[in-house]
mmCIF file with all atom_site columns, C-alpha atoms in Angstrom:
data_model
loop_
_atom_site.group_PDB
_atom_site.id
_atom_site.type_symbol
_atom_site.label_atom_id
_atom_site.label_alt_id
_atom_site.label_comp_id
_atom_site.label_asym_id
_atom_site.label_entity_id
_atom_site.label_seq_id
_atom_site.pdbx_PDB_ins_code
_atom_site.Cartn_x
_atom_site.Cartn_y
_atom_site.Cartn_z
_atom_site.occupancy
_atom_site.B_iso_or_equiv
_atom_site.pdbx_formal_charge
_atom_site.auth_seq_id
_atom_site.auth_comp_id
_atom_site.auth_asym_id
_atom_site.auth_atom_id
_atom_site.pdbx_PDB_model_num
ATOM 1   C CA . UNK A 1 1   ? -85.387  119.019 -46.272 1.00 77.00 ? 287 UNK A CA 1
ATOM 2   C CA . UNK A 1 2   ? -81.923  119.092 -44.857 1.00 79.00 ? 288 UNK A CA 1
ATOM 3   C CA . UNK A 1 3   ? -80.893  117.210 -41.664 1.00 79.00 ? 289 UNK A CA 1
ATOM 4   C CA . UNK A 1 4   ? -77.919  118.745 -39.808 1.00 79.00 ? 290 UNK A CA 1
ATOM 5   C CA . UNK A 1 5   ? -75.897  116.270 -37.629 1.00 71.00 ? 291 UNK A CA 1
ATOM 6   C CA . UNK A 1 6   ? -73.221  116.649 -35.137 1.00 68.00 ? 292 UNK A CA 1
ATOM 7   C CA . UNK A 1 7   ? -74.855  119.381 -33.044 1.00 72.00 ? 293 UNK A CA 1
ATOM 8   C CA . UNK A 1 8   ? -74.327  119.720 -29.323 1.00 70.00 ? 294 UNK A CA 1
ATOM 9   C CA . UNK A 1 9   ? -77.339  119.044 -26.982 1.00 67.00 ? 295 UNK A CA 1
ATOM 10  C CA . UNK A 1 10  ? -78.835  121.887 -25.196 1.00 70.00 ? 296 UNK A CA 1
ATOM 11  C CA . UNK A 1 11  ? -77.304  124.520 -27.486 1.00 80.00 ? 297 UNK A CA 1
ATOM 12  C CA . UNK A 1 12  ? -78.898  127.362 -29.382 1.00 84.00 ? 298 UNK A CA 1
ATOM 13  C CA . UNK A 1 13  ? -78.104  127.535 -33.205 1.00 87.00 ? 299 UNK A CA 1
ATOM 14  C CA . UNK A 1 14  ? -79.110  130.041 -35.841 1.00 89.00 ? 300 UNK A CA 1
ATOM 15  C CA . UNK A 1 15  ? -79.829  129.222 -39.413 1.00 88.00 ? 301 UNK A CA 1
ATOM 16  C CA . UNK A 1 16  ? -80.501  131.158 -42.580 1.00 89.00 ? 302 UNK A CA 1
ATOM 17  C CA . UNK A 1 17  ? -81.486  129.867 -46.088 1.00 91.00 ? 303 UNK A CA 1
ATOM 18  C CA . UNK A 1 18  ? -81.449  131.209 -49.512 1.00 89.00 ? 304 UNK A CA 1
ATOM 19  C CA . UNK A 1 19  ? -82.507  129.961 -52.887 1.00 88.00 ? 305 UNK A CA 1
ATOM 20  C CA . UNK A 1 20  ? -80.442  129.574 -56.052 1.00 89.00 ? 306 UNK A CA 1
ATOM 21  C CA . UNK A 1 21  ? -80.957  128.908 -59.710 1.00 89.00 ? 307 UNK A CA 1
ATOM 22  C CA . UNK A 1 22  ? -78.907  127.978 -62.791 1.00 84.00 ? 308 UNK A CA 1
ATOM 23  C CA . UNK A 1 23  ? -78.682  130.682 -65.355 1.00 82.00 ? 309 UNK A CA 1
ATOM 24  C CA . UNK A 1 24  ? -77.118  129.356 -68.461 1.00 80.00 ? 310 UNK A CA 1
ATOM 25  C CA . UNK A 1 25  ? -74.521  127.462 -66.543 1.00 83.00 ? 311 UNK A CA 1
ATOM 26  C CA . UNK A 1 26  ? -74.139  130.058 -63.823 1.00 88.00 ? 312 UNK A CA 1
ATOM 27  C CA . UNK A 1 27  ? -75.379  129.699 -60.316 1.00 90.00 ? 313 UNK A CA 1
ATOM 28  C CA . UNK A 1 28  ? -77.421  132.733 -59.202 1.00 89.00 ? 314 UNK A CA 1
ATOM 29  C CA . UNK A 1 29  ? -78.297  133.200 -55.590 1.00 89.00 ? 315 UNK A CA 1
ATOM 30  C CA . UNK A 1 30  ? -81.199  134.867 -53.988 1.00 87.00 ? 316 UNK A CA 1
ATOM 31  C CA . UNK A 1 31  ? -81.365  136.891 -50.777 1.00 90.00 ? 317 UNK A CA 1
ATOM 32  C CA . UNK A 1 32  ? -80.976  135.110 -47.328 1.00 89.00 ? 318 UNK A CA 1
ATOM 33  C CA . UNK A 1 33  ? -84.055  134.477 -45.290 1.00 90.00 ? 319 UNK A CA 1
ATOM 34  C CA . UNK A 1 34  ? -84.606  136.033 -41.790 1.00 88.00 ? 320 UNK A CA 1
ATOM 35  C CA . UNK A 1 35  ? -82.543  134.072 -39.264 1.00 87.00 ? 321 UNK A CA 1
ATOM 36  C CA . UNK A 1 36  ? -84.167  131.163 -37.469 1.00 86.00 ? 322 UNK A CA 1
ATOM 37  C CA . UNK A 1 37  ? -82.971  130.333 -34.052 1.00 87.00 ? 323 UNK A CA 1
ATOM 38  C CA . UNK A 1 38  ? -83.508  126.775 -32.696 1.00 86.00 ? 324 UNK A CA 1
ATOM 39  C CA . UNK A 1 39  ? -82.236  125.066 -29.453 1.00 78.00 ? 325 UNK A CA 1
ATOM 40  C CA . UNK A 1 40  ? -81.426  121.351 -29.483 1.00 74.00 ? 326 UNK A CA 1
ATOM 41  C CA . UNK A 1 41  ? -82.884  119.179 -26.865 1.00 67.00 ? 327 UNK A CA 1
ATOM 42  C CA . UNK A 1 42  ? -81.206  118.597 -23.558 1.00 66.00 ? 328 UNK A CA 1
ATOM 43  C CA . UNK A 1 43  ? -79.474  115.173 -23.259 1.00 66.00 ? 329 UNK A CA 1
ATOM 44  C CA . UNK A 1 44  ? -81.509  112.567 -21.317 1.00 70.00 ? 330 UNK A CA 1
ATOM 45  C CA . UNK A 1 45  ? -79.950  112.373 -17.927 1.00 79.00 ? 331 UNK A CA 1
ATOM 46  C CA . UNK A 1 46  ? -78.401  109.116 -16.752 1.00 85.00 ? 332 UNK A CA 1
ATOM 47  C CA . UNK A 1 47  ? -79.316  107.497 -13.428 1.00 92.00 ? 333 UNK A CA 1
ATOM 48  C CA . UNK A 1 48  ? -77.015  104.827 -12.148 1.00 95.00 ? 334 UNK A CA 1
ATOM 49  C CA . UNK A 1 49  ? -78.119  102.344 -9.517  1.00 96.00 ? 335 UNK A CA 1
ATOM 50  C CA . UNK A 1 50  ? -75.747  100.400 -7.195  1.00 96.00 ? 336 UNK A CA 1
ATOM 51  C CA . UNK A 1 51  ? -75.611  98.886  -3.720  1.00 94.00 ? 337 UNK A CA 1
ATOM 52  C CA . UNK A 1 52  ? -74.063  100.502 -0.661  1.00 91.00 ? 338 UNK A CA 1
ATOM 53  C CA . UNK A 1 53  ? -74.752  97.569  1.840   1.00 94.00 ? 339 UNK A CA 1
ATOM 54  C CA . UNK A 1 54  ? -75.796  93.972  1.491   1.00 95.00 ? 340 UNK A CA 1
ATOM 55  C CA . UNK A 1 55  ? -76.566  91.568  4.263   1.00 96.00 ? 341 UNK A CA 1
ATOM 56  C CA . UNK A 1 56  ? -78.242  88.082  4.490   1.00 96.00 ? 342 UNK A CA 1
ATOM 57  C CA . UNK A 1 57  ? -81.636  89.666  4.432   1.00 97.00 ? 343 UNK A CA 1
ATOM 58  C CA . UNK A 1 58  ? -81.324  93.228  3.273   1.00 97.00 ? 344 UNK A CA 1
ATOM 59  C CA . UNK A 1 59  ? -79.968  95.166  0.311   1.00 97.00 ? 345 UNK A CA 1
ATOM 60  C CA . UNK A 1 60  ? -79.449  98.906  0.405   1.00 98.00 ? 346 UNK A CA 1
ATOM 61  C CA . UNK A 1 61  ? -79.832  100.576 -3.012  1.00 98.00 ? 347 UNK A CA 1
ATOM 62  C CA . UNK A 1 62  ? -78.125  103.879 -3.888  1.00 97.00 ? 348 UNK A CA 1
ATOM 63  C CA . UNK A 1 63  ? -78.595  105.896 -7.103  1.00 97.00 ? 349 UNK A CA 1
ATOM 64  C CA . UNK A 1 64  ? -77.366  109.135 -8.635  1.00 95.00 ? 350 UNK A CA 1
ATOM 65  C CA . UNK A 1 65  ? -79.649  112.144 -8.188  1.00 93.00 ? 351 UNK A CA 1
ATOM 66  C CA . UNK A 1 66  ? -81.452  113.493 -11.173 1.00 93.00 ? 352 UNK A CA 1
ATOM 67  C CA . UNK A 1 67  ? -81.976  117.293 -11.380 1.00 89.00 ? 353 UNK A CA 1
ATOM 68  C CA . UNK A 1 68  ? -85.573  118.404 -11.297 1.00 88.00 ? 354 UNK A CA 1
ATOM 69  C CA . UNK A 1 69  ? -86.844  114.897 -10.401 1.00 95.00 ? 355 UNK A CA 1
ATOM 70  C CA . UNK A 1 70  ? -89.878  114.845 -8.071  1.00 96.00 ? 356 UNK A CA 1
ATOM 71  C CA . UNK A 1 71  ? -89.383  111.300 -7.102  1.00 97.00 ? 357 UNK A CA 1
ATOM 72  C CA . UNK A 1 72  ? -88.257  107.717 -7.874  1.00 97.00 ? 358 UNK A CA 1
ATOM 73  C CA . UNK A 1 73  ? -89.920  104.470 -8.562  1.00 98.00 ? 359 UNK A CA 1
ATOM 74  C CA . UNK A 1 74  ? -88.045  101.374 -7.444  1.00 98.00 ? 360 UNK A CA 1
ATOM 75  C CA . UNK A 1 75  ? -88.632  98.068  -9.165  1.00 98.00 ? 361 UNK A CA 1
ATOM 76  C CA . UNK A 1 76  ? -87.263  94.620  -8.429  1.00 97.00 ? 362 UNK A CA 1
ATOM 77  C CA . UNK A 1 77  ? -87.704  90.811  -7.764  1.00 97.00 ? 363 UNK A CA 1
ATOM 78  C CA . UNK A 1 78  ? -85.872  87.586  -7.404  1.00 96.00 ? 364 UNK A CA 1
ATOM 79  C CA . UNK A 1 79  ? -83.861  86.840  -10.482 1.00 94.00 ? 365 UNK A CA 1
ATOM 80  C CA . UNK A 1 80  ? -85.816  84.588  -12.858 1.00 92.00 ? 366 UNK A CA 1
ATOM 81  C CA . UNK A 1 81  ? -89.143  86.283  -12.006 1.00 95.00 ? 367 UNK A CA 1
ATOM 82  C CA . UNK A 1 82  ? -91.021  89.321  -13.319 1.00 96.00 ? 368 UNK A CA 1
ATOM 83  C CA . UNK A 1 83  ? -90.103  92.692  -11.626 1.00 96.00 ? 369 UNK A CA 1
ATOM 84  C CA . UNK A 1 84  ? -92.815  94.675  -9.799  1.00 97.00 ? 370 UNK A CA 1
ATOM 85  C CA . UNK A 1 85  ? -92.862  98.048  -8.244  1.00 97.00 ? 371 UNK A CA 1
ATOM 86  C CA . UNK A 1 86  ? -91.386  97.744  -4.599  1.00 98.00 ? 372 UNK A CA 1
ATOM 87  C CA . UNK A 1 87  ? -91.533  101.447 -3.556  1.00 97.00 ? 373 UNK A CA 1
ATOM 88  C CA . UNK A 1 88  ? -92.540  104.946 -4.595  1.00 97.00 ? 374 UNK A CA 1
ATOM 89  C CA . UNK A 1 89  ? -90.329  107.644 -3.205  1.00 97.00 ? 375 UNK A CA 1
ATOM 90  C CA . UNK A 1 90  ? -92.000  111.028 -3.369  1.00 96.00 ? 376 UNK A CA 1
ATOM 91  C CA . UNK A 1 91  ? -88.790  112.944 -2.733  1.00 95.00 ? 377 UNK A CA 1
ATOM 92  C CA . UNK A 1 92  ? -86.634  114.090 -5.585  1.00 94.00 ? 378 UNK A CA 1
ATOM 93  C CA . UNK A 1 93  ? -83.567  114.531 -3.306  1.00 95.00 ? 379 UNK A CA 1
ATOM 94  C CA . UNK A 1 94  ? -83.686  110.895 -2.067  1.00 96.00 ? 380 UNK A CA 1
ATOM 95  C CA . UNK A 1 95  ? -80.804  108.725 -3.202  1.00 96.00 ? 381 UNK A CA 1
ATOM 96  C CA . UNK A 1 96  ? -81.097  105.519 -1.085  1.00 97.00 ? 382 UNK A CA 1
ATOM 97  C CA . UNK A 1 97  ? -83.607  102.934 -0.025  1.00 97.00 ? 383 UNK A CA 1
ATOM 98  C CA . UNK A 1 98  ? -83.249  99.509  1.709   1.00 98.00 ? 384 UNK A CA 1
ATOM 99  C CA . UNK A 1 99  ? -85.099  96.385  0.695   1.00 97.00 ? 385 UNK A CA 1
ATOM 100 C CA . UNK A 1 100 ? -85.769  94.137  3.709   1.00 97.00 ? 386 UNK A CA 1
ATOM 101 C CA . UNK A 1 101 ? -86.961  90.582  4.323   1.00 97.00 ? 387 UNK A CA 1
ATOM 102 C CA . UNK A 1 102 ? -84.964  88.988  1.585   1.00 97.00 ? 388 UNK A CA 1
ATOM 103 C CA . UNK A 1 103 ? -83.862  85.241  1.466   1.00 96.00 ? 389 UNK A CA 1
ATOM 104 C CA . UNK A 1 104 ? -80.224  84.409  2.373   1.00 96.00 ? 390 UNK A CA 1
ATOM 105 C CA . UNK A 1 105 ? -77.903  83.603  -0.463  1.00 92.00 ? 391 UNK A CA 1
ATOM 106 C CA . UNK A 1 106 ? -80.190  84.582  -3.271  1.00 94.00 ? 392 UNK A CA 1
ATOM 107 C CA . UNK A 1 107 ? -79.939  86.857  -6.383  1.00 95.00 ? 393 UNK A CA 1
ATOM 108 C CA . UNK A 1 108 ? -82.266  89.782  -6.741  1.00 96.00 ? 394 UNK A CA 1
ATOM 109 C CA . UNK A 1 109 ? -82.535  92.207  -9.647  1.00 97.00 ? 395 UNK A CA 1
ATOM 110 C CA . UNK A 1 110 ? -83.439  95.960  -9.360  1.00 98.00 ? 396 UNK A CA 1
ATOM 111 C CA . UNK A 1 111 ? -83.821  99.156  -11.327 1.00 97.00 ? 397 UNK A CA 1
ATOM 112 C CA . UNK A 1 112 ? -84.934  102.645 -10.453 1.00 97.00 ? 398 UNK A CA 1
ATOM 113 C CA . UNK A 1 113 ? -86.816  105.155 -12.581 1.00 97.00 ? 399 UNK A CA 1
ATOM 114 C CA . UNK A 1 114 ? -86.799  109.004 -11.951 1.00 97.00 ? 400 UNK A CA 1
ATOM 115 C CA . UNK A 1 115 ? -90.094  110.884 -12.499 1.00 97.00 ? 401 UNK A CA 1
ATOM 116 C CA . UNK A 1 116 ? -91.474  114.272 -12.746 1.00 95.00 ? 402 UNK A CA 1
ATOM 117 C CA . UNK A 1 117 ? -94.996  115.366 -12.033 1.00 96.00 ? 403 UNK A CA 1
ATOM 118 C CA . UNK A 1 118 ? -96.815  116.769 -14.998 1.00 94.00 ? 404 UNK A CA 1
ATOM 119 C CA . UNK A 1 119 ? -100.363 117.829 -14.460 1.00 93.00 ? 405 UNK A CA 1
ATOM 120 C CA . UNK A 1 120 ? -100.443 115.568 -11.444 1.00 92.00 ? 406 UNK A CA 1
ATOM 121 C CA . UNK A 1 121 ? -99.195  112.462 -13.315 1.00 95.00 ? 407 UNK A CA 1
ATOM 122 C CA . UNK A 1 122 ? -95.901  110.694 -13.030 1.00 96.00 ? 408 UNK A CA 1
ATOM 123 C CA . UNK A 1 123 ? -93.817  111.039 -16.141 1.00 95.00 ? 409 UNK A CA 1
ATOM 124 C CA . UNK A 1 124 ? -90.627  108.962 -16.350 1.00 95.00 ? 410 UNK A CA 1
ATOM 125 C CA . UNK A 1 125 ? -87.480  111.038 -17.134 1.00 93.00 ? 411 UNK A CA 1
ATOM 126 C CA . UNK A 1 126 ? -85.002  108.295 -17.190 1.00 94.00 ? 412 UNK A CA 1
ATOM 127 C CA . UNK A 1 127 ? -84.442  104.735 -16.007 1.00 95.00 ? 413 UNK A CA 1
ATOM 128 C CA . UNK A 1 128 ? -81.315  103.096 -14.674 1.00 96.00 ? 414 UNK A CA 1
ATOM 129 C CA . UNK A 1 129 ? -79.813  99.813  -16.087 1.00 95.00 ? 415 UNK A CA 1
ATOM 130 C CA . UNK A 1 130 ? -80.960  96.677  -14.303 1.00 96.00 ? 416 UNK A CA 1
ATOM 131 C CA . UNK A 1 131 ? -78.499  95.398  -11.646 1.00 96.00 ? 417 UNK A CA 1
ATOM 132 C CA . UNK A 1 132 ? -78.174  92.015  -10.068 1.00 96.00 ? 418 UNK A CA 1
ATOM 133 C CA . UNK A 1 133 ? -77.289  91.595  -6.316  1.00 95.00 ? 419 UNK A CA 1
ATOM 134 C CA . UNK A 1 134 ? -76.660  88.513  -4.231  1.00 94.00 ? 420 UNK A CA 1
ATOM 135 C CA . UNK A 1 135 ? -77.650  88.557  -0.509  1.00 95.00 ? 421 UNK A CA 1
ATOM 136 C CA . UNK A 1 136 ? -74.762  87.139  1.601   1.00 93.00 ? 422 UNK A CA 1
ATOM 137 C CA . UNK A 1 137 ? -74.575  83.593  2.674   1.00 90.00 ? 423 UNK A CA 1
ATOM 138 C CA . UNK A 1 138 ? -73.869  81.674  -0.592  1.00 84.00 ? 424 UNK A CA 1
ATOM 139 C CA . UNK A 1 139 ? -70.840  80.622  -2.586  1.00 84.00 ? 425 UNK A CA 1
ATOM 140 C CA . UNK A 1 140 ? -71.403  83.626  -4.913  1.00 87.00 ? 426 UNK A CA 1
ATOM 141 C CA . UNK A 1 141 ? -70.560  87.213  -4.091  1.00 89.00 ? 427 UNK A CA 1
ATOM 142 C CA . UNK A 1 142 ? -70.907  90.794  -5.365  1.00 93.00 ? 428 UNK A CA 1
ATOM 143 C CA . UNK A 1 143 ? -68.040  92.536  -7.076  1.00 93.00 ? 429 UNK A CA 1
ATOM 144 C CA . UNK A 1 144 ? -66.317  95.090  -4.834  1.00 93.00 ? 430 UNK A CA 1
ATOM 145 C CA . UNK A 1 145 ? -64.881  97.343  -7.591  1.00 93.00 ? 431 UNK A CA 1
ATOM 146 C CA . UNK A 1 146 ? -64.051  97.781  -11.264 1.00 95.00 ? 432 UNK A CA 1
ATOM 147 C CA . UNK A 1 147 ? -61.101  99.033  -13.159 1.00 96.00 ? 433 UNK A CA 1
ATOM 148 C CA . UNK A 1 148 ? -61.010  100.452 -16.750 1.00 96.00 ? 434 UNK A CA 1
ATOM 149 C CA . UNK A 1 149 ? -58.099  101.072 -19.128 1.00 95.00 ? 435 UNK A CA 1
ATOM 150 C CA . UNK A 1 150 ? -58.817  104.774 -19.650 1.00 95.00 ? 436 UNK A CA 1
ATOM 151 C CA . UNK A 1 151 ? -60.715  107.712 -18.124 1.00 95.00 ? 437 UNK A CA 1
ATOM 152 C CA . UNK A 1 152 ? -60.967  109.693 -21.313 1.00 96.00 ? 438 UNK A CA 1
ATOM 153 C CA . UNK A 1 153 ? -60.716  108.812 -25.036 1.00 96.00 ? 439 UNK A CA 1
ATOM 154 C CA . UNK A 1 154 ? -60.401  111.065 -28.043 1.00 97.00 ? 440 UNK A CA 1
ATOM 155 C CA . UNK A 1 155 ? -61.365  109.445 -31.398 1.00 96.00 ? 441 UNK A CA 1
ATOM 156 C CA . UNK A 1 156 ? -62.462  110.365 -34.927 1.00 96.00 ? 442 UNK A CA 1
ATOM 157 C CA . UNK A 1 157 ? -65.858  109.986 -36.302 1.00 95.00 ? 443 UNK A CA 1
ATOM 158 C CA . UNK A 1 158 ? -66.209  106.555 -37.895 1.00 95.00 ? 444 UNK A CA 1
ATOM 159 C CA . UNK A 1 159 ? -63.351  104.951 -35.965 1.00 97.00 ? 445 UNK A CA 1
ATOM 160 C CA . UNK A 1 160 ? -63.456  102.352 -33.244 1.00 97.00 ? 446 UNK A CA 1
ATOM 161 C CA . UNK A 1 161 ? -61.507  101.823 -30.012 1.00 95.00 ? 447 UNK A CA 1
ATOM 162 C CA . UNK A 1 162 ? -61.523  98.937  -27.545 1.00 95.00 ? 448 UNK A CA 1
ATOM 163 C CA . UNK A 1 163 ? -62.091  99.641  -23.774 1.00 94.00 ? 449 UNK A CA 1
ATOM 164 C CA . UNK A 1 164 ? -60.700  97.115  -21.381 1.00 95.00 ? 450 UNK A CA 1
ATOM 165 C CA . UNK A 1 165 ? -62.256  96.610  -17.915 1.00 95.00 ? 451 UNK A CA 1
ATOM 166 C CA . UNK A 1 166 ? -61.920  94.091  -15.115 1.00 95.00 ? 452 UNK A CA 1
ATOM 167 C CA . UNK A 1 167 ? -64.073  93.337  -12.063 1.00 93.00 ? 453 UNK A CA 1
ATOM 168 C CA . UNK A 1 168 ? -62.613  93.237  -8.556  1.00 93.00 ? 454 UNK A CA 1
ATOM 169 C CA . UNK A 1 169 ? -63.739  90.343  -6.391  1.00 89.00 ? 455 UNK A CA 1
ATOM 170 C CA . UNK A 1 170 ? -63.017  89.169  -2.828  1.00 85.00 ? 456 UNK A CA 1
ATOM 171 C CA . UNK A 1 171 ? -60.418  86.552  -2.622  1.00 84.00 ? 457 UNK A CA 1
ATOM 172 C CA . UNK A 1 172 ? -61.634  83.132  -3.518  1.00 82.00 ? 458 UNK A CA 1
ATOM 173 C CA . UNK A 1 173 ? -65.069  84.322  -4.438  1.00 83.00 ? 459 UNK A CA 1
ATOM 174 C CA . UNK A 1 174 ? -66.838  84.399  -7.832  1.00 86.00 ? 460 UNK A CA 1
ATOM 175 C CA . UNK A 1 175 ? -69.999  85.984  -9.249  1.00 86.00 ? 461 UNK A CA 1
ATOM 176 C CA . UNK A 1 176 ? -72.802  84.063  -10.735 1.00 84.00 ? 462 UNK A CA 1
ATOM 177 C CA . UNK A 1 177 ? -72.605  84.134  -14.504 1.00 80.00 ? 463 UNK A CA 1
ATOM 178 C CA . UNK A 1 178 ? -76.330  84.332  -15.227 1.00 80.00 ? 464 UNK A CA 1
ATOM 179 C CA . UNK A 1 179 ? -75.713  87.953  -16.279 1.00 81.00 ? 465 UNK A CA 1
ATOM 180 C CA . UNK A 1 180 ? -72.599  89.779  -17.665 1.00 83.00 ? 466 UNK A CA 1
ATOM 181 C CA . UNK A 1 181 ? -69.838  90.579  -15.237 1.00 89.00 ? 467 UNK A CA 1
ATOM 182 C CA . UNK A 1 182 ? -69.221  93.874  -16.999 1.00 94.00 ? 468 UNK A CA 1
ATOM 183 C CA . UNK A 1 183 ? -71.695  95.954  -19.002 1.00 94.00 ? 469 UNK A CA 1
ATOM 184 C CA . UNK A 1 184 ? -71.628  99.258  -20.820 1.00 96.00 ? 470 UNK A CA 1
ATOM 185 C CA . UNK A 1 185 ? -73.950  102.277 -21.409 1.00 95.00 ? 471 UNK A CA 1
ATOM 186 C CA . UNK A 1 186 ? -73.452  105.482 -23.476 1.00 95.00 ? 472 UNK A CA 1
ATOM 187 C CA . UNK A 1 187 ? -74.994  108.612 -22.267 1.00 93.00 ? 473 UNK A CA 1
ATOM 188 C CA . UNK A 1 188 ? -75.575  109.737 -25.932 1.00 91.00 ? 474 UNK A CA 1
ATOM 189 C CA . UNK A 1 189 ? -75.569  107.025 -28.720 1.00 92.00 ? 475 UNK A CA 1
ATOM 190 C CA . UNK A 1 190 ? -75.736  109.807 -31.414 1.00 89.00 ? 476 UNK A CA 1
ATOM 191 C CA . UNK A 1 191 ? -72.081  110.692 -30.447 1.00 92.00 ? 477 UNK A CA 1
ATOM 192 C CA . UNK A 1 192 ? -70.573  107.366 -29.511 1.00 95.00 ? 478 UNK A CA 1
ATOM 193 C CA . UNK A 1 193 ? -71.927  103.754 -29.230 1.00 96.00 ? 479 UNK A CA 1
ATOM 194 C CA . UNK A 1 194 ? -70.339  100.827 -27.359 1.00 96.00 ? 480 UNK A CA 1
ATOM 195 C CA . UNK A 1 195 ? -70.810  97.135  -27.820 1.00 96.00 ? 481 UNK A CA 1
ATOM 196 C CA . UNK A 1 196 ? -71.212  94.452  -25.224 1.00 92.00 ? 482 UNK A CA 1
ATOM 197 C CA . UNK A 1 197 ? -67.603  93.615  -25.683 1.00 93.00 ? 483 UNK A CA 1
ATOM 198 C CA . UNK A 1 198 ? -66.386  97.174  -24.828 1.00 95.00 ? 484 UNK A CA 1
ATOM 199 C CA . UNK A 1 199 ? -65.657  98.465  -28.463 1.00 96.00 ? 485 UNK A CA 1
ATOM 200 C CA . UNK A 1 200 ? -66.509  102.098 -28.782 1.00 97.00 ? 486 UNK A CA 1
ATOM 201 C CA . UNK A 1 201 ? -67.482  103.711 -32.151 1.00 97.00 ? 487 UNK A CA 1
ATOM 202 C CA . UNK A 1 202 ? -67.406  107.349 -32.868 1.00 96.00 ? 488 UNK A CA 1
ATOM 203 C CA . UNK A 1 203 ? -70.809  108.312 -34.536 1.00 94.00 ? 489 UNK A CA 1
ATOM 204 C CA . UNK A 1 204 ? -70.697  112.116 -34.689 1.00 91.00 ? 490 UNK A CA 1
ATOM 205 C CA . UNK A 1 205 ? -68.575  114.934 -33.362 1.00 90.00 ? 491 UNK A CA 1
ATOM 206 C CA . UNK A 1 206 ? -69.243  115.844 -29.661 1.00 89.00 ? 492 UNK A CA 1
ATOM 207 C CA . UNK A 1 207 ? -68.621  114.661 -26.183 1.00 91.00 ? 493 UNK A CA 1
ATOM 208 C CA . UNK A 1 208 ? -70.400  111.979 -24.160 1.00 93.00 ? 494 UNK A CA 1
ATOM 209 C CA . UNK A 1 209 ? -69.825  109.547 -21.153 1.00 96.00 ? 495 UNK A CA 1
ATOM 210 C CA . UNK A 1 210 ? -69.431  105.849 -21.209 1.00 97.00 ? 496 UNK A CA 1
ATOM 211 C CA . UNK A 1 211 ? -70.494  104.041 -18.148 1.00 97.00 ? 497 UNK A CA 1
ATOM 212 C CA . UNK A 1 212 ? -68.773  100.736 -17.324 1.00 97.00 ? 498 UNK A CA 1
ATOM 213 C CA . UNK A 1 213 ? -70.552  98.790  -14.644 1.00 96.00 ? 499 UNK A CA 1
ATOM 214 C CA . UNK A 1 214 ? -70.664  95.586  -12.672 1.00 95.00 ? 500 UNK A CA 1
ATOM 215 C CA . UNK A 1 215 ? -73.546  93.203  -12.038 1.00 94.00 ? 501 UNK A CA 1
ATOM 216 C CA . UNK A 1 216 ? -74.295  95.105  -8.638  1.00 95.00 ? 502 UNK A CA 1
ATOM 217 C CA . UNK A 1 217 ? -73.995  98.550  -10.383 1.00 95.00 ? 503 UNK A CA 1
ATOM 218 C CA . UNK A 1 218 ? -70.457  99.672  -9.270  1.00 96.00 ? 504 UNK A CA 1
ATOM 219 C CA . UNK A 1 219 ? -69.235  101.778 -12.120 1.00 96.00 ? 505 UNK A CA 1
ATOM 220 C CA . UNK A 1 220 ? -66.528  103.973 -13.780 1.00 96.00 ? 506 UNK A CA 1
ATOM 221 C CA . UNK A 1 221 ? -67.058  106.655 -16.337 1.00 97.00 ? 507 UNK A CA 1
ATOM 222 C CA . UNK A 1 222 ? -65.029  107.281 -19.450 1.00 97.00 ? 508 UNK A CA 1
ATOM 223 C CA . UNK A 1 223 ? -65.324  110.617 -21.197 1.00 97.00 ? 509 UNK A CA 1
ATOM 224 C CA . UNK A 1 224 ? -65.417  110.160 -25.013 1.00 97.00 ? 510 UNK A CA 1
ATOM 225 C CA . UNK A 1 225 ? -64.736  113.018 -27.346 1.00 96.00 ? 511 UNK A CA 1
ATOM 226 C CA . UNK A 1 226 ? -65.425  112.438 -31.081 1.00 95.00 ? 512 UNK A CA 1
ATOM 227 C CA . UNK A 1 227 ? -63.799  114.688 -33.601 1.00 94.00 ? 513 UNK A CA 1
#
């Protein structure tokens, strides 16, 4: 059995094998097999969730559309409590929903899951990272932006590189430190991984995307090419 690494997702490859033997110190090869064609799996799509508007009693959630999704499941709760399903959206083109009747000046957490219908059943395609959002009316606030030190990085397999990021806040405001101010996500960990401190490691040749995001889901992307 031979495992071949470093292949590109969603790409067709053709392989042939042949046997060999040692004949008095000389390697003798047999004929090649018939070619075998295989296609690598498509990468798991990434859905990112953020907020487009927050008031004292409402939060409008917005997410990136997932191709071929039949709908979305939205989960959430007050921070410190178990999440539950808040809404089932039976529309694969939908990218926004507003949660109402929230408490003023409180932190809530949310995530969204994209699903497809398979034989009448909902099958989850991908799930967003959890975001944390404060309704207005408290001493804490939500980030208004994020900056990163690079939009693209090229690195060699096995090497590491630090990515620096900073959160933009309204003047005189701060975020609640109950979850990280900045978090990271790799679209393909078989190509590049990233630590909670923003250190990228090249795993295998290829290209992927690093998402750098705030508590409330505002994000920047960094294209990583591993040689």
